[in-house]
């Protein structure tokens, strides 16, 4: 079987991780079969909400994630065009065919009339489906409506009393009562098709074999199935992949944090890590592991292990996965990823001298194990850039009020100034020496020194920080932070 799958986004806003997950599942599924095709079609019939910018963002995000398409917009293929707005003639012809065959009809009801009918039905606790006012119009009625200047929609005559069935790779055999569907609009009055019609025409004419998409569309599928039948198209296999929920088990939304691929890219997540994470949103591997490279995903992925129940978007898991991928990067790569964030936060202006770059690389080495993604560099940047630390908070102030603190600090300053080579290897022994000479515990040395040098109680390797900051600035910092303490009496 030559598998043909598609990803068919509507370019109406930021590209969500849910969309990226659908694209990924299609892409992975296609990779399993030789001669398969992954088609990218743009469903741009919503003239108000669609934009070129959004389309470009989607394409850029797919490329960034490594999800290349071998047919569709930009690359072409035998079944184009691949923008729905360039296919209007095709939809119009097929709508006309359905009208000619009596399977669809012009409907002159206005949006207001439809809304009023709907409300009335809902008031009576009835299903809000079109009651068929225009189902059997006489030529005189049509002439009257035309004379009134009404512009008709095209409505599909849904067959009554039928069981609408299809196979779903995730949900199994699905069946619906056609009486619950009602006659629905397939072409709007402006000659633009509605989603359910355009998607069927395109999937069929583009010879799509498997329609893998989000569960949100499950309720559209019965309408699509009756259209396939009316048009004598053979049904593809469907797969509706589960919803993505936030950690609180409500539908994933902005409240749960970043929802678009671009936001994750901007925060400095790695595409391989995001792909790895997205694959696990709904699919579970049969192996006892969570880290999958793209080739490993292609090897292991199977629609058989895509779950019906909702997937939970766990940001801690994404962070963990991203951190695993970051471990493989060099200090240089991490620093390069951090630089735009440092520029934006105005720590640097973008041009770094060789010496500054070397220092930054060394700083990266010191903090890198604490980072889950590049933007977190900013949480640590003050350790390197902020020469005016302030000690605040009861606990920190209490640490600094210990009797031994002044002598610890003096001993440290003296030892640091006496060093010829100011690197972590030479700084580290100083802390030990102070514990010995002043007969105090390690904590009584590290805590006040860390506070005095960084203003913080905890953090990455202190000797490393002293090394990158350098003696002169460390001494300035100590003077500054001590001056920030409340006067003791
Ligand atoms: N344009 C639709 C969407 O973005 C496509 C749905 C489908 O895959 O059929 O939701």
Tab-separated table of C-alpha atoms and ligand atoms in Angstrom:
chain	number	residue	atom	x	y	z
A	1	UNK	CA	0.000	0.000	0.000
A	2	UNK	CA	1.292	3.451	-0.877
A	3	UNK	CA	0.492	5.475	2.184
A	4	UNK	CA	-0.514	9.087	1.631
A	5	UNK	CA	-1.114	11.197	4.695
A	6	UNK	CA	-1.578	14.899	5.056
A	7	UNK	CA	-1.355	17.712	7.505
A	8	UNK	CA	-3.948	20.354	6.716
A	9	UNK	CA	-3.601	23.331	9.032
A	10	UNK	CA	-5.771	26.431	8.929
A	11	UNK	CA	-3.347	29.362	9.007
A	12	UNK	CA	-5.379	31.366	11.493
A	13	UNK	CA	-2.972	32.138	14.295
A	14	UNK	CA	0.012	30.845	16.209
A	15	UNK	CA	0.989	27.277	15.400
A	16	UNK	CA	-0.012	25.236	18.420
A	17	UNK	CA	1.788	22.266	19.839
A	18	UNK	CA	-1.398	20.246	19.235
A	19	UNK	CA	-1.039	20.929	15.514
A	20	UNK	CA	2.628	20.027	15.651
A	21	UNK	CA	1.717	16.757	17.353
A	22	UNK	CA	-0.798	15.923	14.587
A	23	UNK	CA	1.812	16.750	11.944
A	24	UNK	CA	4.372	14.596	13.740
A	25	UNK	CA	2.094	11.556	14.013
A	26	UNK	CA	1.302	11.791	10.305
A	27	UNK	CA	4.958	12.220	9.464
A	28	UNK	CA	6.050	9.301	11.641
A	29	UNK	CA	3.310	7.103	10.253
A	30	UNK	CA	4.390	7.921	6.691
A	31	UNK	CA	8.017	7.142	7.474
A	32	UNK	CA	7.047	3.537	8.180
A	33	UNK	CA	6.105	2.850	4.585
A	34	UNK	CA	8.252	2.974	1.470
A	35	UNK	CA	6.897	5.295	-1.236
A	36	UNK	CA	4.667	7.054	1.275
A	37	UNK	CA	3.895	10.739	0.936
A	38	UNK	CA	3.352	13.374	3.591
A	39	UNK	CA	1.298	16.174	2.057
A	40	UNK	CA	1.045	19.709	3.422
A	41	UNK	CA	-2.228	21.359	2.453
A	42	UNK	CA	-3.216	24.818	3.624
A	43	UNK	CA	-6.884	25.189	4.547
A	44	UNK	CA	-7.237	28.916	4.095
A	45	UNK	CA	-10.968	29.233	3.434
A	46	UNK	CA	-11.568	31.311	6.545
A	47	UNK	CA	-10.920	34.600	4.788
A	48	UNK	CA	-11.160	36.684	7.934
A	49	UNK	CA	-8.831	34.717	10.154
A	50	UNK	CA	-6.340	33.263	7.666
A	51	UNK	CA	-3.062	35.046	7.040
A	52	UNK	CA	0.071	34.526	5.015
A	53	UNK	CA	2.084	35.265	8.119
A	54	UNK	CA	0.477	32.393	9.982
A	55	UNK	CA	1.100	30.075	7.031
A	56	UNK	CA	4.756	31.081	6.989
A	57	UNK	CA	4.996	30.454	10.736
A	58	UNK	CA	3.534	26.985	10.340
A	59	UNK	CA	5.938	26.088	7.564
A	60	UNK	CA	8.906	27.501	9.460
A	61	UNK	CA	7.908	25.561	12.591
A	62	UNK	CA	7.519	22.300	10.668
A	63	UNK	CA	10.944	22.793	9.124
A	64	UNK	CA	12.453	23.653	12.477
A	65	UNK	CA	11.011	20.451	13.942
A	66	UNK	CA	12.449	18.512	11.010
A	67	UNK	CA	9.030	17.517	9.646
A	68	UNK	CA	9.638	17.942	5.946
A	69	UNK	CA	6.777	17.353	3.526
A	70	UNK	CA	7.287	15.758	0.145
A	71	UNK	CA	4.174	17.085	-1.513
A	72	UNK	CA	2.088	20.191	-1.017
A	73	UNK	CA	2.515	23.925	-0.771
A	74	UNK	CA	5.920	25.216	-1.894
A	75	UNK	CA	7.099	21.814	-3.103
A	76	UNK	CA	4.218	20.987	-5.464
A	77	UNK	CA	3.035	17.563	-6.557
A	78	UNK	CA	0.538	15.805	-8.809
A	79	UNK	CA	-2.606	16.684	-6.890
A	80	UNK	CA	-2.334	20.438	-6.448
A	81	UNK	CA	-3.029	23.198	-6.004
A	82	UNK	CA	-2.464	22.770	-2.282
A	83	UNK	CA	-4.058	25.979	-1.025
A	84	UNK	CA	-7.807	25.537	-0.712
A	85	UNK	CA	-8.475	29.049	-1.974
A	86	UNK	CA	-6.868	28.014	-5.250
A	87	UNK	CA	-9.244	25.071	-5.549
A	88	UNK	CA	-12.588	26.899	-5.509
A	89	UNK	CA	-13.507	25.717	-9.007
A	90	UNK	CA	-13.071	22.121	-7.950
A	91	UNK	CA	-15.422	22.512	-4.963
A	92	UNK	CA	-17.975	24.439	-7.027
A	93	UNK	CA	-18.054	21.749	-9.700
A	94	UNK	CA	-18.570	18.974	-7.197
A	95	UNK	CA	-21.222	20.951	-5.314
A	96	UNK	CA	-23.007	21.428	-8.630
A	97	UNK	CA	-22.758	17.699	-9.308
A	98	UNK	CA	-24.427	16.986	-5.959
A	99	UNK	CA	-27.169	19.505	-6.761
A	100	UNK	CA	-27.711	17.952	-10.190
A	101	UNK	CA	-28.039	14.542	-8.612
A	102	UNK	CA	-30.512	15.830	-6.049
A	103	UNK	CA	-28.033	15.174	-3.226
A	104	UNK	CA	-27.728	18.839	-2.356
A	105	UNK	CA	-29.925	21.890	-2.790
A	106	UNK	CA	-29.872	25.660	-2.664
A	107	UNK	CA	-30.947	27.026	0.663
A	108	UNK	CA	-32.222	30.604	0.804
A	109	UNK	CA	-32.677	30.817	4.560
A	110	UNK	CA	-30.880	33.822	6.012
A	111	UNK	CA	-28.462	33.492	8.940
A	112	UNK	CA	-31.103	35.225	11.091
A	113	UNK	CA	-33.787	32.722	10.105
A	114	UNK	CA	-31.429	29.826	10.797
A	115	UNK	CA	-30.502	31.275	14.189
A	116	UNK	CA	-34.152	31.786	15.119
A	117	UNK	CA	-35.004	28.200	14.157
A	118	UNK	CA	-32.068	26.930	16.157
A	119	UNK	CA	-33.071	28.847	19.257
A	120	UNK	CA	-36.642	27.664	19.022
A	121	UNK	CA	-35.500	24.042	18.760
A	122	UNK	CA	-33.170	24.420	21.711
A	123	UNK	CA	-35.998	25.941	23.760
A	124	UNK	CA	-38.016	22.810	23.097
A	125	UNK	CA	-35.044	20.615	24.018
A	126	UNK	CA	-34.782	19.360	20.462
A	127	UNK	CA	-31.621	18.752	18.445
A	128	UNK	CA	-30.719	22.029	16.735
A	129	UNK	CA	-30.624	20.641	13.210
A	130	UNK	CA	-31.936	22.321	10.084
A	131	UNK	CA	-35.608	21.517	9.667
A	132	UNK	CA	-35.504	21.369	5.881
A	133	UNK	CA	-37.324	24.565	4.933
A	134	UNK	CA	-35.591	24.737	1.538
A	135	UNK	CA	-35.428	20.998	0.937
A	136	UNK	CA	-38.194	20.977	-1.615
A	137	UNK	CA	-38.605	24.488	-2.964
A	138	UNK	CA	-40.782	25.009	-6.019
A	139	UNK	CA	-39.404	27.004	-8.970
A	140	UNK	CA	-41.787	29.835	-7.956
A	141	UNK	CA	-40.431	29.971	-4.425
A	142	UNK	CA	-36.888	30.005	-5.776
A	143	UNK	CA	-37.764	32.831	-8.169
A	144	UNK	CA	-39.297	34.802	-5.308
A	145	UNK	CA	-36.206	34.414	-3.106
A	146	UNK	CA	-33.935	35.312	-6.008
A	147	UNK	CA	-36.031	38.396	-6.653
A	148	UNK	CA	-35.613	39.363	-3.014
A	149	UNK	CA	-31.886	39.302	-3.639
A	150	UNK	CA	-31.209	36.414	-1.293
A	151	UNK	CA	-27.928	34.629	-1.989
A	152	UNK	CA	-28.265	30.881	-1.459
A	153	UNK	CA	-25.959	28.506	0.311
A	154	UNK	CA	-25.660	24.926	-0.872
A	155	UNK	CA	-26.959	22.442	1.636
A	156	UNK	CA	-26.270	18.731	1.624
A	157	UNK	CA	-29.325	16.481	1.748
A	158	UNK	CA	-28.242	14.078	4.456
A	159	UNK	CA	-29.845	10.651	3.956
A	160	UNK	CA	-32.253	9.782	6.748
A	161	UNK	CA	-32.413	6.625	8.872
A	162	UNK	CA	-28.948	5.375	8.093
A	163	UNK	CA	-26.098	4.179	10.209
A	164	UNK	CA	-22.963	6.117	9.378
A	165	UNK	CA	-19.914	3.994	10.039
A	166	UNK	CA	-16.160	4.240	9.767
A	167	UNK	CA	-13.023	2.637	11.120
A	168	UNK	CA	-10.824	4.641	13.418
A	169	UNK	CA	-7.286	3.414	14.087
A	170	UNK	CA	-7.403	4.825	17.598
A	171	UNK	CA	-11.051	4.427	18.524
A	172	UNK	CA	-12.032	1.305	16.601
A	173	UNK	CA	-15.342	0.920	14.806
A	174	UNK	CA	-17.442	4.079	15.027
A	175	UNK	CA	-21.094	4.379	14.159
A	176	UNK	CA	-23.549	7.269	14.223
A	177	UNK	CA	-27.224	7.737	13.405
A	178	UNK	CA	-27.576	9.887	10.280
A	179	UNK	CA	-30.723	11.486	11.728
A	180	UNK	CA	-28.507	13.316	14.184
A	181	UNK	CA	-26.636	15.057	11.387
A	182	UNK	CA	-29.260	17.062	9.561
A	183	UNK	CA	-28.845	18.841	6.240
A	184	UNK	CA	-25.716	20.956	6.494
A	185	UNK	CA	-24.216	23.734	4.445
A	186	UNK	CA	-21.386	22.703	2.138
A	187	UNK	CA	-20.954	25.935	0.173
A	188	UNK	CA	-21.471	29.340	1.688
A	189	UNK	CA	-23.374	32.057	-0.133
A	190	UNK	CA	-20.075	33.633	-1.238
A	191	UNK	CA	-19.100	30.452	-3.082
A	192	UNK	CA	-16.513	29.352	-0.547
A	193	UNK	CA	-16.803	25.791	0.740
A	194	UNK	CA	-17.130	24.944	4.406
A	195	UNK	CA	-14.444	22.838	6.039
A	196	UNK	CA	-16.340	19.513	5.975
A	197	UNK	CA	-16.901	19.687	2.241
A	198	UNK	CA	-13.498	21.006	1.211
A	199	UNK	CA	-11.669	18.504	3.395
A	200	UNK	CA	-13.522	15.552	1.849
A	201	UNK	CA	-13.006	16.767	-1.705
A	202	UNK	CA	-9.320	17.378	-1.078
A	203	UNK	CA	-8.579	14.220	0.866
A	204	UNK	CA	-10.302	12.156	-1.804
A	205	UNK	CA	-8.794	13.899	-4.833
A	206	UNK	CA	-5.377	13.971	-3.203
A	207	UNK	CA	-5.733	10.214	-2.666
A	208	UNK	CA	-5.155	10.430	1.058
A	209	UNK	CA	-5.188	6.942	2.544
A	210	UNK	CA	-5.088	7.820	6.251
A	211	UNK	CA	-6.563	10.866	7.901
A	212	UNK	CA	-4.756	11.312	11.198
A	213	UNK	CA	-5.962	14.349	13.108
A	214	UNK	CA	-7.046	15.662	16.470
A	215	UNK	CA	-10.020	14.310	18.377
A	216	UNK	CA	-11.724	17.698	18.040
A	217	UNK	CA	-12.661	16.607	14.528
A	218	UNK	CA	-14.271	13.313	15.505
A	219	UNK	CA	-17.708	14.935	15.567
A	220	UNK	CA	-17.161	16.227	12.007
A	221	UNK	CA	-16.344	12.810	10.638
A	222	UNK	CA	-19.936	11.489	10.222
A	223	UNK	CA	-20.698	14.489	7.986
A	224	UNK	CA	-17.575	13.795	6.025
A	225	UNK	CA	-18.465	10.105	5.676
A	226	UNK	CA	-21.894	10.887	4.187
A	227	UNK	CA	-20.210	13.265	1.756
A	228	UNK	CA	-17.679	10.624	0.710
A	229	UNK	CA	-20.583	8.301	0.009
A	230	UNK	CA	-22.587	10.875	-1.932
A	231	UNK	CA	-19.561	11.693	-4.067
A	232	UNK	CA	-18.737	8.001	-4.603
A	233	UNK	CA	-15.309	8.422	-3.070
A	234	UNK	CA	-13.819	5.575	-1.078
A	235	UNK	CA	-13.277	6.247	2.602
A	236	UNK	CA	-9.793	6.725	3.991
A	237	UNK	CA	-8.864	5.183	7.313
A	238	UNK	CA	-9.356	7.683	10.096
A	239	UNK	CA	-7.362	8.133	13.274
A	240	UNK	CA	-8.476	10.675	15.852
A	241	UNK	CA	-5.732	11.312	18.337
A	242	UNK	CA	-6.636	12.322	21.840
A	243	UNK	CA	-6.974	15.797	23.242
A	244	UNK	CA	-4.051	17.436	24.978
A	245	UNK	CA	-4.890	18.473	28.519
A	246	UNK	CA	-3.024	20.673	30.948
A	247	UNK	CA	-1.693	19.184	34.173
A	248	UNK	CA	-4.978	20.069	35.876
A	249	UNK	CA	-6.764	17.914	33.292
A	250	UNK	CA	-8.577	20.801	31.641
A	251	UNK	CA	-8.099	21.467	27.944
A	252	UNK	CA	-4.625	22.835	27.227
A	253	UNK	CA	-4.766	26.589	26.902
A	254	UNK	CA	-2.669	29.697	27.412
A	255	UNK	CA	-3.324	29.436	31.139
A	256	UNK	CA	-1.070	26.385	31.158
A	257	UNK	CA	1.890	28.303	29.734
A	258	UNK	CA	3.338	28.433	26.260
A	259	UNK	CA	1.102	26.746	23.677
A	260	UNK	CA	2.759	27.606	20.391
A	261	UNK	CA	5.778	25.989	18.809
A	262	UNK	CA	7.311	29.436	18.275
A	263	UNK	CA	7.183	30.170	21.993
A	264	UNK	CA	9.117	27.002	22.792
A	265	UNK	CA	11.629	27.797	20.078
A	266	UNK	CA	12.071	31.293	21.495
A	267	UNK	CA	12.560	29.950	24.999
A	268	UNK	CA	15.437	27.893	23.682
A	269	UNK	CA	13.961	24.424	23.613
A	270	UNK	CA	15.608	22.093	21.140
A	271	UNK	CA	13.565	20.802	18.209
A	272	UNK	CA	14.677	17.188	18.773
A	273	UNK	CA	13.542	17.415	22.392
A	274	UNK	CA	10.187	18.940	21.498
A	275	UNK	CA	9.614	16.245	18.874
A	276	UNK	CA	10.537	13.573	21.410
A	277	UNK	CA	8.112	15.077	23.919
A	278	UNK	CA	5.286	15.530	21.381
A	279	UNK	CA	5.624	11.912	20.264
A	280	UNK	CA	4.946	10.814	23.819
A	281	UNK	CA	1.753	12.897	23.962
A	282	UNK	CA	-0.642	10.117	23.161
A	283	UNK	CA	1.762	7.482	21.946
A	284	UNK	CA	3.506	5.223	24.391
A	285	UNK	CA	6.483	3.178	23.470
A	286	UNK	CA	6.636	-0.468	24.436
A	287	UNK	CA	10.192	0.085	25.551
A	288	UNK	CA	11.275	1.253	28.964
A	289	UNK	CA	12.660	4.533	27.797
A	290	UNK	CA	11.629	8.095	27.175
A	291	UNK	CA	14.443	9.521	25.075
A	292	UNK	CA	14.047	8.814	21.388
A	293	UNK	CA	16.061	10.301	18.571
A	294	UNK	CA	14.138	10.891	15.362
A	295	UNK	CA	15.407	7.653	13.757
A	296	UNK	CA	14.471	5.773	16.925
A	297	UNK	CA	11.009	7.322	16.880
A	298	UNK	CA	10.533	6.288	13.265
A	299	UNK	CA	11.569	2.776	14.243
A	300	UNK	CA	9.384	2.482	17.362
A	301	UNK	CA	6.330	4.587	16.536
A	302	UNK	CA	3.144	2.724	15.817
A	303	UNK	CA	-0.485	3.845	15.632
A	304	UNK	CA	-1.320	0.651	17.544
A	305	UNK	CA	0.045	2.239	20.677
A	306	UNK	CA	-1.690	5.569	20.391
A	307	UNK	CA	-3.993	5.907	23.367
A	308	UNK	CA	-7.659	6.837	23.348
A	309	UNK	CA	-7.526	8.714	26.602
A	310	UNK	CA	-6.348	12.313	26.731
A	311	UNK	CA	-2.658	13.127	26.847
A	312	UNK	CA	-1.430	15.369	29.635
A	313	UNK	CA	1.010	18.119	28.791
A	314	UNK	CA	3.543	17.932	31.611
A	315	UNK	CA	5.968	20.818	31.332
A	316	UNK	CA	8.293	19.228	33.899
A	317	UNK	CA	8.622	16.241	31.621
A	318	UNK	CA	9.373	18.475	28.641
A	319	UNK	CA	11.992	20.286	30.700
A	320	UNK	CA	13.552	17.014	31.738
A	321	UNK	CA	13.642	15.746	28.167
A	322	UNK	CA	15.093	19.028	26.925
A	323	UNK	CA	17.750	18.917	29.631
A	324	UNK	CA	18.763	15.444	28.425
A	325	UNK	CA	19.275	16.809	24.919
A	326	UNK	CA	21.136	19.847	26.227
A	327	UNK	CA	23.672	17.563	27.872
A	328	UNK	CA	24.844	16.624	24.390
A	329	UNK	CA	25.564	20.236	23.419
A	330	UNK	CA	28.965	21.888	23.734
A	331	UNK	CA	29.499	24.911	25.972
A	332	UNK	CA	29.801	26.894	22.797
A	333	UNK	CA	26.419	25.744	21.470
A	334	UNK	CA	24.659	26.537	24.745
A	335	UNK	CA	26.345	29.941	24.927
A	336	UNK	CA	25.298	30.772	21.381
A	337	UNK	CA	21.717	29.853	22.278
A	338	UNK	CA	21.893	32.016	25.406
A	339	UNK	CA	23.344	35.124	23.745
A	340	UNK	CA	20.072	36.419	22.205
A	341	UNK	CA	18.473	36.167	25.650
A	342	UNK	CA	21.378	38.017	27.252
A	343	UNK	CA	21.137	40.717	24.589
A	344	UNK	CA	17.406	41.054	25.075
A	345	UNK	CA	17.842	41.356	28.829
A	346	UNK	CA	20.534	43.986	28.113
A	347	UNK	CA	23.335	42.100	29.873
A	348	UNK	CA	25.392	42.346	26.699
A	349	UNK	CA	25.051	44.296	23.480
A	350	UNK	CA	25.724	41.404	21.135
A	351	UNK	CA	29.359	42.077	20.334
A	352	UNK	CA	31.651	40.175	22.631
A	353	UNK	CA	35.433	40.390	22.759
A	354	UNK	CA	37.363	37.138	22.570
A	355	UNK	CA	38.101	37.435	26.281
A	356	UNK	CA	34.452	38.077	27.208
A	357	UNK	CA	33.370	35.153	25.070
A	358	UNK	CA	35.905	32.874	26.766
A	359	UNK	CA	34.627	33.968	30.165
A	360	UNK	CA	31.039	33.405	29.101
A	361	UNK	CA	31.927	29.952	27.807
A	362	UNK	CA	33.463	29.115	31.153
A	363	UNK	CA	30.395	30.489	32.939
A	364	UNK	CA	28.219	28.270	30.752
A	365	UNK	CA	30.300	25.299	31.827
A	366	UNK	CA	29.625	26.181	35.462
A	367	UNK	CA	25.872	26.633	35.201
A	368	UNK	CA	24.890	24.284	32.378
A	369	UNK	CA	23.766	21.401	34.569
A	370	UNK	CA	21.198	23.729	36.099
A	371	UNK	CA	19.575	24.590	32.775
A	372	UNK	CA	16.572	22.853	31.243
A	373	UNK	CA	16.330	25.267	28.302
A	374	UNK	CA	18.322	28.220	27.029
A	375	UNK	CA	16.141	31.043	28.395
A	376	UNK	CA	16.845	29.774	31.921
A	377	UNK	CA	20.327	31.162	31.408
A	378	UNK	CA	18.808	34.453	32.517
A	379	UNK	CA	18.047	33.036	35.968
A	380	UNK	CA	21.789	32.575	36.423
A	381	UNK	CA	23.101	35.550	34.460
A	382	UNK	CA	23.177	37.865	37.508
A	383	UNK	CA	25.829	35.579	39.024
A	384	UNK	CA	28.081	36.634	36.198
A	385	UNK	CA	26.903	40.138	35.368
A	386	UNK	CA	25.521	41.702	38.523
A	387	UNK	CA	28.277	43.399	40.497
A	388	UNK	CA	25.878	44.995	42.955
A	389	UNK	CA	24.482	42.074	44.924
A	390	UNK	CA	22.141	42.814	47.783
A	391	UNK	CA	21.561	40.539	50.716
A	392	UNK	CA	17.948	40.455	51.731
A	393	UNK	CA	15.557	38.148	53.491
A	394	UNK	CA	15.551	37.136	57.131
A	395	UNK	CA	17.348	33.873	56.634
A	396	UNK	CA	20.155	35.394	54.576
A	397	UNK	CA	20.611	38.283	56.973
A	398	UNK	CA	20.759	35.839	59.903
A	399	UNK	CA	23.539	33.916	58.130
A	400	UNK	CA	25.527	37.130	57.761
A	401	UNK	CA	25.060	38.016	61.420
A	402	UNK	CA	26.947	34.965	62.626
A	403	UNK	CA	29.909	35.945	64.747
A	404	UNK	CA	32.474	34.254	62.533
A	405	UNK	CA	31.402	35.978	59.319
A	406	UNK	CA	33.774	38.995	59.436
A	407	UNK	CA	36.833	36.810	59.948
A	408	UNK	CA	35.722	34.346	57.228
A	409	UNK	CA	35.332	37.200	54.770
A	410	UNK	CA	38.644	38.800	55.699
A	411	UNK	CA	40.440	35.469	55.402
A	412	UNK	CA	38.893	34.887	52.005
A	413	UNK	CA	39.768	38.328	50.672
A	414	UNK	CA	43.363	37.972	51.804
A	415	UNK	CA	43.753	34.494	50.316
A	416	UNK	CA	42.101	35.497	47.035
A	417	UNK	CA	44.335	38.537	46.597
A	418	UNK	CA	47.378	36.384	47.248
A	419	UNK	CA	46.532	33.981	44.399
A	420	UNK	CA	48.682	34.053	41.289
A	421	UNK	CA	46.398	31.909	39.210
A	422	UNK	CA	42.753	32.783	39.779
A	423	UNK	CA	40.927	29.704	38.622
A	424	UNK	CA	38.465	27.353	40.305
A	425	UNK	CA	41.158	24.765	40.958
A	426	UNK	CA	43.168	27.289	42.975
A	427	UNK	CA	40.160	28.981	44.598
A	428	UNK	CA	38.505	25.810	45.826
A	429	UNK	CA	41.230	24.982	48.434
A	430	UNK	CA	40.830	28.431	50.018
A	431	UNK	CA	37.422	27.480	51.452
A	432	UNK	CA	38.908	24.365	53.063
A	433	UNK	CA	41.856	26.305	54.476
A	434	UNK	CA	39.499	28.800	56.113
A	435	UNK	CA	37.478	26.062	57.813
A	436	UNK	CA	40.734	24.722	59.194
A	437	UNK	CA	42.348	27.959	60.252
A	438	UNK	CA	39.201	29.415	61.853
A	439	UNK	CA	37.946	26.044	63.084
A	440	UNK	CA	34.497	26.509	61.617
A	441	UNK	CA	32.198	24.239	59.632
A	442	UNK	CA	32.156	24.278	55.816
A	443	UNK	CA	28.681	25.794	55.877
A	444	UNK	CA	29.915	28.734	57.950
A	445	UNK	CA	32.386	29.487	55.161
A	446	UNK	CA	30.404	28.797	52.020
A	447	UNK	CA	27.086	30.354	52.978
A	448	UNK	CA	28.265	33.818	53.933
A	449	UNK	CA	30.785	33.928	51.089
A	450	UNK	CA	28.202	32.898	48.538
A	451	UNK	CA	25.828	35.528	49.897
A	452	UNK	CA	28.516	38.182	49.924
A	453	UNK	CA	29.613	37.401	46.346
A	454	UNK	CA	26.259	36.668	44.713
A	455	UNK	CA	23.535	37.826	47.103
A	456	UNK	CA	22.103	34.304	46.963
A	457	UNK	CA	21.979	31.444	49.442
A	458	UNK	CA	22.338	28.646	46.898
A	459	UNK	CA	23.692	28.250	43.420
A	460	UNK	CA	26.262	26.727	41.111
A	461	UNK	CA	29.900	26.109	42.002
A	462	UNK	CA	31.151	29.133	43.940
A	463	UNK	CA	34.827	28.695	43.050
A	464	UNK	CA	33.848	28.732	39.377
A	465	UNK	CA	31.854	31.915	39.822
A	466	UNK	CA	34.773	33.614	41.579
A	467	UNK	CA	36.997	32.552	38.708
A	468	UNK	CA	34.839	34.048	35.952
A	469	UNK	CA	34.048	37.214	37.882
A	470	UNK	CA	37.709	37.792	38.767
A	471	UNK	CA	39.349	39.089	41.928
A	472	UNK	CA	38.693	42.767	41.463
A	473	UNK	CA	34.967	42.456	40.846
A	474	UNK	CA	34.583	39.856	43.596
A	475	UNK	CA	36.069	42.300	46.095
A	476	UNK	CA	33.760	45.071	44.857
A	477	UNK	CA	30.781	42.773	45.178
A	478	UNK	CA	31.682	41.823	48.733
A	479	UNK	CA	31.956	45.508	49.692
A	480	UNK	CA	28.617	46.224	48.034
A	481	UNK	CA	26.695	43.365	49.579
A	482	UNK	CA	28.056	43.976	53.061
A	483	UNK	CA	27.002	47.594	52.788
A	484	UNK	CA	23.493	46.427	51.895
A	485	UNK	CA	23.096	44.664	55.217
A	486	UNK	CA	21.105	46.361	57.962
A	487	UNK	CA	23.450	47.940	60.518
A	488	UNK	CA	23.844	45.624	63.511
A	489	UNK	CA	23.989	47.174	66.951
B	1	LIG	N1	-7.923	22.694	8.798
B	1	LIG	C1	-8.343	21.774	9.805
B	1	LIG	C2	-7.722	22.175	11.125
B	1	LIG	O1	-6.727	22.849	11.130
B	1	LIG	C3	-7.912	20.380	9.406
B	1	LIG	C4	-8.589	19.309	10.129
B	1	LIG	C5	-8.315	17.970	9.487
B	1	LIG	O2	-7.186	17.503	9.617
B	1	LIG	O3	-9.195	17.441	8.850
B	1	LIG	O4	-8.236	21.852	12.166
